[in-house]
Short mmCIF file of C-alpha atoms in Angstrom, two decimals:
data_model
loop_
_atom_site.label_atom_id
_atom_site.label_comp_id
_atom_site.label_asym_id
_atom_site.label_seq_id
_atom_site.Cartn_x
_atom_site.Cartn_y
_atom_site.Cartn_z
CA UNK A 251 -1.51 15.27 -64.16
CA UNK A 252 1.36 13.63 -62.46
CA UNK A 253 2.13 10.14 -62.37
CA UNK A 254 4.31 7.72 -60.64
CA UNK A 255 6.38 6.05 -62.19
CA UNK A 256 6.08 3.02 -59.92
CA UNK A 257 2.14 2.99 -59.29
CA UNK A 258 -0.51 4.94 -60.33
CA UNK A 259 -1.66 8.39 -61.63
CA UNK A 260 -2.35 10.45 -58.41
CA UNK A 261 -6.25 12.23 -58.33
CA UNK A 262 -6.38 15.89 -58.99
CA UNK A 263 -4.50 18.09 -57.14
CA UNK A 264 -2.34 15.98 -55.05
CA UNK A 265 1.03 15.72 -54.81
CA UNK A 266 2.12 12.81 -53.23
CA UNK A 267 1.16 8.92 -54.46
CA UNK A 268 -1.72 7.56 -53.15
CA UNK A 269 -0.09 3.84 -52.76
CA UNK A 270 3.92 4.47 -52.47
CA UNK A 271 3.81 8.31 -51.07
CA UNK A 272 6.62 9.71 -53.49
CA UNK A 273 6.79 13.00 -54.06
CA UNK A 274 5.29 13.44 -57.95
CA UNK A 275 6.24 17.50 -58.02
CA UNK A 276 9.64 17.19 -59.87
CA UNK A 277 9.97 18.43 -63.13
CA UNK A 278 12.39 17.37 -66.41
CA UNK A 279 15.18 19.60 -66.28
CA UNK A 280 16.85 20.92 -69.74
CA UNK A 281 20.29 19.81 -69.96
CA UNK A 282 22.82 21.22 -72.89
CA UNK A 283 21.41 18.00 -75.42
CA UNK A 284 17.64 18.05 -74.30
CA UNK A 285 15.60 17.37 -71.39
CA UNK A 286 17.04 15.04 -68.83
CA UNK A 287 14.61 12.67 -66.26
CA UNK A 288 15.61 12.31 -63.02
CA UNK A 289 17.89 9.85 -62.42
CA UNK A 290 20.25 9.68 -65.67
CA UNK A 291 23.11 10.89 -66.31
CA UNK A 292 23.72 14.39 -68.22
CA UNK A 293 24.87 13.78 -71.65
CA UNK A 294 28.33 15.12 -72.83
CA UNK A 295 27.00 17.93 -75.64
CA UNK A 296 31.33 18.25 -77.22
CA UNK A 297 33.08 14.78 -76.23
CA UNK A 298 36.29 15.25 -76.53
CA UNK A 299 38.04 13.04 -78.89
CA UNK A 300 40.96 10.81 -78.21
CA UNK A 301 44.56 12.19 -77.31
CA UNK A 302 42.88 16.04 -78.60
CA UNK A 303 43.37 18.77 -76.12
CA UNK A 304 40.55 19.14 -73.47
CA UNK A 305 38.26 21.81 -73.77
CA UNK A 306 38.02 24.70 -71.14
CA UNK A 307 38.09 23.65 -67.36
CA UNK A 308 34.19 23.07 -66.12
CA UNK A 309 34.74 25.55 -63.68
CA UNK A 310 34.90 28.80 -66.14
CA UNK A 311 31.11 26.82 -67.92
CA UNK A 312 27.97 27.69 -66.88
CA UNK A 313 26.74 24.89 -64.48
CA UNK A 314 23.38 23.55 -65.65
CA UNK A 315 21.44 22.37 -62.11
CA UNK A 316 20.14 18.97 -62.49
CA UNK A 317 18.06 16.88 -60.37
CA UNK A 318 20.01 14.06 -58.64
CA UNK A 319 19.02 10.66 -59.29
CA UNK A 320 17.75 9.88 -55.69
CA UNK A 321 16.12 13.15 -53.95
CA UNK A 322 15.00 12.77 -50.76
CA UNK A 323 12.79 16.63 -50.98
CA UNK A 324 11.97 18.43 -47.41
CA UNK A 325 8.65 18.00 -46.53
CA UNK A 326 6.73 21.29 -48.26
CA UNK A 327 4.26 23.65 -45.37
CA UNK A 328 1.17 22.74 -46.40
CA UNK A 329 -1.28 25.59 -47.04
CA UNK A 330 -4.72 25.07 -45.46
CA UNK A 331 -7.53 25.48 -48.79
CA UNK A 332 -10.95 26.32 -48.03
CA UNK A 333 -12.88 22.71 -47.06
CA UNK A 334 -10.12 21.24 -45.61
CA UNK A 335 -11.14 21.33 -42.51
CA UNK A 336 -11.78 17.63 -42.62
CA UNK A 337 -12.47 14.91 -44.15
CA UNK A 338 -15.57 14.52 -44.16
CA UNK A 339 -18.16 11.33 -43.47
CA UNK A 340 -16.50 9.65 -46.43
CA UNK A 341 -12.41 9.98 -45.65
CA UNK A 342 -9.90 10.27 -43.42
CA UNK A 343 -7.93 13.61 -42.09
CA UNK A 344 -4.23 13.50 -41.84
CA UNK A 345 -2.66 13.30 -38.48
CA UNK A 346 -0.36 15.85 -39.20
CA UNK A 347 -1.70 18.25 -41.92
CA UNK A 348 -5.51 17.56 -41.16
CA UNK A 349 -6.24 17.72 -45.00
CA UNK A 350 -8.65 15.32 -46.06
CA UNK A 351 -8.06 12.79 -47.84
CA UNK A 352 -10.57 9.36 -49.87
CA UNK A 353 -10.79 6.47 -48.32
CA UNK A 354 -8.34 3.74 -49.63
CA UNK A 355 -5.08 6.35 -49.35
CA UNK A 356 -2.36 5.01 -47.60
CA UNK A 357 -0.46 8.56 -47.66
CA UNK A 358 -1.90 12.17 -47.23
CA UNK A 359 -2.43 13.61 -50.78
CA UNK A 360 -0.86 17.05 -49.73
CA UNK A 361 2.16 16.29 -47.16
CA UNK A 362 2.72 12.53 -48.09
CA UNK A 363 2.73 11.35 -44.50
CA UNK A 364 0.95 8.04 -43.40
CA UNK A 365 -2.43 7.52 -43.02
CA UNK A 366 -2.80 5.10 -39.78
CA UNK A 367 -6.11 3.63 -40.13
CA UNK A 368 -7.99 4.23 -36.64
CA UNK A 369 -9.26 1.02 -35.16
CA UNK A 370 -12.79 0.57 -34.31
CA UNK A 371 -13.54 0.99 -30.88
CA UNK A 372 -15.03 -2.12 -29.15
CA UNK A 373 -17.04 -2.03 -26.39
CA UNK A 374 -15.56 -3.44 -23.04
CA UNK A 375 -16.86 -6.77 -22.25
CA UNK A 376 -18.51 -6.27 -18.19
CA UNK A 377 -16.44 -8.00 -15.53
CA UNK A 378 -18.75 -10.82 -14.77
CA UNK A 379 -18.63 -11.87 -18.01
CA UNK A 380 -15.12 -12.03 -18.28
CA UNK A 381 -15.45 -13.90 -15.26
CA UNK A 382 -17.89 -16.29 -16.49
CA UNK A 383 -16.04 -17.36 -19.72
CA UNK A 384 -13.02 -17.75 -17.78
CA UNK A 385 -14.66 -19.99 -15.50
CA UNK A 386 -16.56 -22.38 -18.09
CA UNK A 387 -13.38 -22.37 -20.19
CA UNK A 388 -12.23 -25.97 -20.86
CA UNK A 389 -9.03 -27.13 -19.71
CA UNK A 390 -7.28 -30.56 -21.22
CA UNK A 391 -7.63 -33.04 -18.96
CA UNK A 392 -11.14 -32.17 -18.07
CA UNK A 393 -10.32 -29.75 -14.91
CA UNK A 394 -12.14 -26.83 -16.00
CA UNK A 395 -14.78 -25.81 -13.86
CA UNK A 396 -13.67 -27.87 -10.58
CA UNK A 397 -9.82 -26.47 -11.31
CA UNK A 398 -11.19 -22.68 -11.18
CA UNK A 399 -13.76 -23.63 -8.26
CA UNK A 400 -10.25 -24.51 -6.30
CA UNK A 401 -8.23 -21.64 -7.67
CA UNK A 402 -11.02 -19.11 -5.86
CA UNK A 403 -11.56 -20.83 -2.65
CA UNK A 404 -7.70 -20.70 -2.13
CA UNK A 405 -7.33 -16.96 -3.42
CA UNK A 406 -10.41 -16.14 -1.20
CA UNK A 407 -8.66 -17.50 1.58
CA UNK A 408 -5.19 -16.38 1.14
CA UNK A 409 -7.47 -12.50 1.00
CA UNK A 410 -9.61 -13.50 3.93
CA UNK A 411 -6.40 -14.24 5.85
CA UNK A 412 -4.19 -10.75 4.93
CA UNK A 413 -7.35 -8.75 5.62
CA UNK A 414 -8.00 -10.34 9.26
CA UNK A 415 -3.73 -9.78 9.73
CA UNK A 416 -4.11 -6.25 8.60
CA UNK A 417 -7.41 -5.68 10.83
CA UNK A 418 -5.44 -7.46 13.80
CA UNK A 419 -2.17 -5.09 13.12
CA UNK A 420 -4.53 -1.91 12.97
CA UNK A 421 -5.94 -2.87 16.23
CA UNK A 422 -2.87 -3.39 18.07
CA UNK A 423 -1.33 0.10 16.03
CA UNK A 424 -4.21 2.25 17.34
CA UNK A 425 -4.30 0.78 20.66
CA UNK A 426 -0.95 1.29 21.06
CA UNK A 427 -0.80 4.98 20.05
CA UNK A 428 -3.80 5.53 22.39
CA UNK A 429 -2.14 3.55 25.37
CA UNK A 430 0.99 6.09 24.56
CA UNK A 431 -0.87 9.22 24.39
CA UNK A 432 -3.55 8.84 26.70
CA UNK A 433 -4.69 10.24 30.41
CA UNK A 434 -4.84 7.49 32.62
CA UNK A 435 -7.43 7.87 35.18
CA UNK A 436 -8.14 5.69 38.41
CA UNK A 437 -10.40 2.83 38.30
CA UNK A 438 -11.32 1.74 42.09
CA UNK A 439 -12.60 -2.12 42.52
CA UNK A 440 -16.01 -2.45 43.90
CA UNK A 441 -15.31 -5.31 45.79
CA UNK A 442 -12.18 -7.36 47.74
CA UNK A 443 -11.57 -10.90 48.95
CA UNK A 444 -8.91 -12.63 50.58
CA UNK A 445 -7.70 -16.05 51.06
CA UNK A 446 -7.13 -15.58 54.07
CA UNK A 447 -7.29 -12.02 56.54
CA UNK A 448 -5.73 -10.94 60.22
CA UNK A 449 -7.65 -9.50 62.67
CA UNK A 450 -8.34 -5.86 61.73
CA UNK A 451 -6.68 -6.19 58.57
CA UNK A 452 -9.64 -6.70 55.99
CA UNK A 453 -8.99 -7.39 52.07
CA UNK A 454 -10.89 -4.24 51.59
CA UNK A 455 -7.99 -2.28 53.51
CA UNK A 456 -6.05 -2.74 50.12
CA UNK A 457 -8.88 -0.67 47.95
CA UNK A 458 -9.93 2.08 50.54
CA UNK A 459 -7.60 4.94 49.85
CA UNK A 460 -5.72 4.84 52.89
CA UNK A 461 -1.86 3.90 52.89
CA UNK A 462 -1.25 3.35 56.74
CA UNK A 463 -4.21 0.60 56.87
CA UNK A 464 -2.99 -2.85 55.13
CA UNK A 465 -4.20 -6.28 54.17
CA UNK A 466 -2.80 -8.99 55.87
CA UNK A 467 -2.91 -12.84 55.58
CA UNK A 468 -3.42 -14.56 58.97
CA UNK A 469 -0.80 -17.23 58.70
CA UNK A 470 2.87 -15.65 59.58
CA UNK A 471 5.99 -15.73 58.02
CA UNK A 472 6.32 -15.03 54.27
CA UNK A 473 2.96 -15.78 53.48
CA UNK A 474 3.45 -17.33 49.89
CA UNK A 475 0.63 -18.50 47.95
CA UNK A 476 -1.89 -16.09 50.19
CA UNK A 477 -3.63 -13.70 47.30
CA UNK A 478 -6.44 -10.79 47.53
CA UNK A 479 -9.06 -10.52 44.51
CA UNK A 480 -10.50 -7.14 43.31
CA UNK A 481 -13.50 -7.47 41.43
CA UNK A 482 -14.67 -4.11 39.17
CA UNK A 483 -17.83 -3.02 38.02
CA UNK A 484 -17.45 -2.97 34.13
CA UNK A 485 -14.68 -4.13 31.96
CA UNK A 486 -12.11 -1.46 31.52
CA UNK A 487 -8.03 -1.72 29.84
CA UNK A 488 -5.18 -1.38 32.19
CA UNK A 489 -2.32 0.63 32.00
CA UNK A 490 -0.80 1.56 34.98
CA UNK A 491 -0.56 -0.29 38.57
CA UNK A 492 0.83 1.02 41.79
CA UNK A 493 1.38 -0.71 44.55
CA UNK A 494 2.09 0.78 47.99
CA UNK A 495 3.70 -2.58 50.28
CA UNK A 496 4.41 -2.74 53.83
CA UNK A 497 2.06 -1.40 57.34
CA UNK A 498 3.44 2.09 56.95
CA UNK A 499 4.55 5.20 54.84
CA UNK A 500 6.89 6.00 57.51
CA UNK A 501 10.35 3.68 57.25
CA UNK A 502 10.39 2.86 60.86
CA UNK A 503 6.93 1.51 61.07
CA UNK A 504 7.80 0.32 57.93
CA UNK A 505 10.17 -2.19 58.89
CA UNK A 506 8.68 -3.88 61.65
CA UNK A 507 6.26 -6.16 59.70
CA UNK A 508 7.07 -8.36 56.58
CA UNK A 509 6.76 -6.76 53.19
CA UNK A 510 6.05 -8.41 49.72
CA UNK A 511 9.28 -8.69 47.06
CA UNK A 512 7.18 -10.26 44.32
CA UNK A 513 3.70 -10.47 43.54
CA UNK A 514 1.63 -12.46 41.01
CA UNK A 515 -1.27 -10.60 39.31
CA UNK A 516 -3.60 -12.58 37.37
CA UNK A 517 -6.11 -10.39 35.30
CA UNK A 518 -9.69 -11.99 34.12
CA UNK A 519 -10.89 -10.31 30.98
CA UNK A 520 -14.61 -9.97 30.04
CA UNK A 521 -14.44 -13.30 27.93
CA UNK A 522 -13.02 -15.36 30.95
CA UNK A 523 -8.95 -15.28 29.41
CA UNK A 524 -6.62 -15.21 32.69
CA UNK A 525 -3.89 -12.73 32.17
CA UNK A 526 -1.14 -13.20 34.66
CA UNK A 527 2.50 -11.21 35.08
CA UNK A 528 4.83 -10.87 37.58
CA UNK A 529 5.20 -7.70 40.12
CA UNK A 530 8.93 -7.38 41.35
CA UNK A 531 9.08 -4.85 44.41
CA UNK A 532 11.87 -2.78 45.88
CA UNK A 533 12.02 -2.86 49.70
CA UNK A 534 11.23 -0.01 50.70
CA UNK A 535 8.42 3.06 51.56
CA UNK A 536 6.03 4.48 48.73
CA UNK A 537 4.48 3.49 45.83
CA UNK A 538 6.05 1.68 43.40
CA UNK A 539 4.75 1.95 39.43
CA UNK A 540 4.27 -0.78 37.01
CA UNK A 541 3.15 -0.25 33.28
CA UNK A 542 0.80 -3.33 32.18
CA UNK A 543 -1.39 -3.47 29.40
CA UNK A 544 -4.29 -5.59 29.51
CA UNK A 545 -7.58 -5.50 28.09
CA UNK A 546 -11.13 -5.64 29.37
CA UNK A 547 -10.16 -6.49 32.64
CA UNK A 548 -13.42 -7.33 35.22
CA UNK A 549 -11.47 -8.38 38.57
CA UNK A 550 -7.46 -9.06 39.79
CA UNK A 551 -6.16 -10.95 41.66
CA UNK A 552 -2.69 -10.44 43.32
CA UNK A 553 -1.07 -13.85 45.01
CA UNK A 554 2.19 -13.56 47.31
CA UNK A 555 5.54 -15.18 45.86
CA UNK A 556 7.68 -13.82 47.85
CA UNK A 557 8.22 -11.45 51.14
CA UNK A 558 11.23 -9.24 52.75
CA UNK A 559 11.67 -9.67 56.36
CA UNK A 560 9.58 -12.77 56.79
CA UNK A 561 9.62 -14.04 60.14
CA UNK A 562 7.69 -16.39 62.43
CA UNK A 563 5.90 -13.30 64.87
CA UNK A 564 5.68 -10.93 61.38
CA UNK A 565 3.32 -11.05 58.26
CA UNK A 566 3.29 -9.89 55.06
CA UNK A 567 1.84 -6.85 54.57
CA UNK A 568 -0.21 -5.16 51.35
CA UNK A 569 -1.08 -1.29 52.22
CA UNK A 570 -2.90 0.01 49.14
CA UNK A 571 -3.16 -1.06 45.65
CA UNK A 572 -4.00 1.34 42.75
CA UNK A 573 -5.42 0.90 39.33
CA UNK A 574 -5.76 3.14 36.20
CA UNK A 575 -7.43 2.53 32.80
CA UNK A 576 -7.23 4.26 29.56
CA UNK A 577 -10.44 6.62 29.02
#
């Protein structure tokens, strides 16, 4: 049975050292004065003696293979034996050869490579718990509990916060794709009053569908500060306004009545928020677009800031207004 020289005999049949993993198949080799261990040096069998003439060159000898002193042998292919397909409830296979090998190896018995011992597995401890004990952990100083208690109201707020920002960004993302993309259709107020009105110019002359009747304030001249509210049935969003100004279509009826060169509208939304932007009009004939966004809007009012061709025997002069919503 082999042994190594620096532990202990290796079981039956293996070739490698249970404790160091050395390889234990080398054999002595014969050299010319006897058998020679690995490691030491081959003995001279015909010394020559001092100032005699040297025997034949070592070259025209027979060379005599020895085994050097530190071999470092190729790992051998390991031949599978019946019953080694494992190792069995008592040992442990070999990562790399799969032959089994006792418990207590630290190298496999047939291709000397290590035998990692495989961890138990331990079960996962559930969340809450881990949770728990990090919570009731004490903390120098006596700020255990209390110190965690503060640490996950101000997490839960700092979340609570980038979840309502992300929410309020979504909105305003989708809304804004769907304001882009979308059909506007025409959303008609169901009702119209006026600060103020001419005879035979009504507010409801601004909401009827017809561009040659208009709204007009009674006072003359430029009319500032007069308004006209629309009020609508349901809440709707706004998209688009257009806003036909003056008596007339036609540009020499046109002209002979004051027209509006800036209006004020002020939206009310369902909730009671006021909304208000400016309108700046061209002077002249047709209607006149303006993209503005605002959401459930339930009435409008639009307020005279200023007026083209004001004059003491002329008023100002609203023909139609139009509104359209987003479906």
């Amino acid at each position: 049975m082999a042994t190594c020289e620096r532990c202990v005999p290796a079981e039956p049949g293996g070739e490698f050292c249970a404790q160091c993993g050395s390889f234990l198949g080398w054999q002595p080799t014969e050299g010319p004065v006897g058998p020679v261990k690995p490691g030491e040096p081959t003995p001279d069998p015909d010394p020559v003696p001092w100032g005699a003439t040297p025997a034949p060159s070592a070259a025209e000898q027979e060379v005599v293979a020895v085994q050097p002193g530190q071999a470092v042998a190729a790992r051998p292919t390991v031949r599978r034996e019946p019953g080694d397909a494992g190792a069995g409830p008592a040992g442990m296979a070999c990562p790399v050869c799969a032959a089994p090998n006792p418990l207590g190896r630290r190298f496999c018995r047939r291709c000397g490579a290590p035998l990692a011992e495989r961890p138990a597995r331990v079960a996962r401890v559930p969340w809450w718990r881990r949770f728990w004990r990090w919570l009731t952990r004490q903390r120098p100083g006596g700020w255990g509990v209390l110190y965690r208690l503060v640490v996950i109201v101000v997490v839960a707020a700092l979340l609570a916060t980038v979840a309502y920002g992300a929410l309020l960004l979504g909105r305003r993302a989708t809304d804004a794709v769907r304001d882009r993309v979308a059909k506007a259709q025409p959303e008609r107020p169901v009702a119209a009053t006026a600060s103020s009105q001419a005879a035979g110019h009504p507010a409801e002359a601004v909401a009827d569908g017809l561009s040659n009747e208009y709204w007009a304030p009674q006072p003359t001249g430029a009319g500032q500060g007069q308004h006209v509210d629309l009020r609508f049935a349901r809440p709707f969003r706004l998209l688009d306004v257009i806003v036909h100004t003056g008596i007339s279509p036609q540009q020499d009826e046109f002209l002979t009545q004051a027209r509006p060169a800036e209006l004020e509208l002020t939206a009310v939304t369902a909730s009671g928020e006021r909304v208000s932007t400016a309108l700046r009009l061209a002077d002249q004939a047709g209607p006149q677009t303006f993209h503005r966004v605002i959401g459930d809007v339930v009435s409008v009012r639009l307020t005279i800031r200023a007026s083209y061709g004001a004059a003491p025997d002329r008023r100002t002069a609203i023909g139609e207004v139009e509104f359209f919503k987003r479906p």
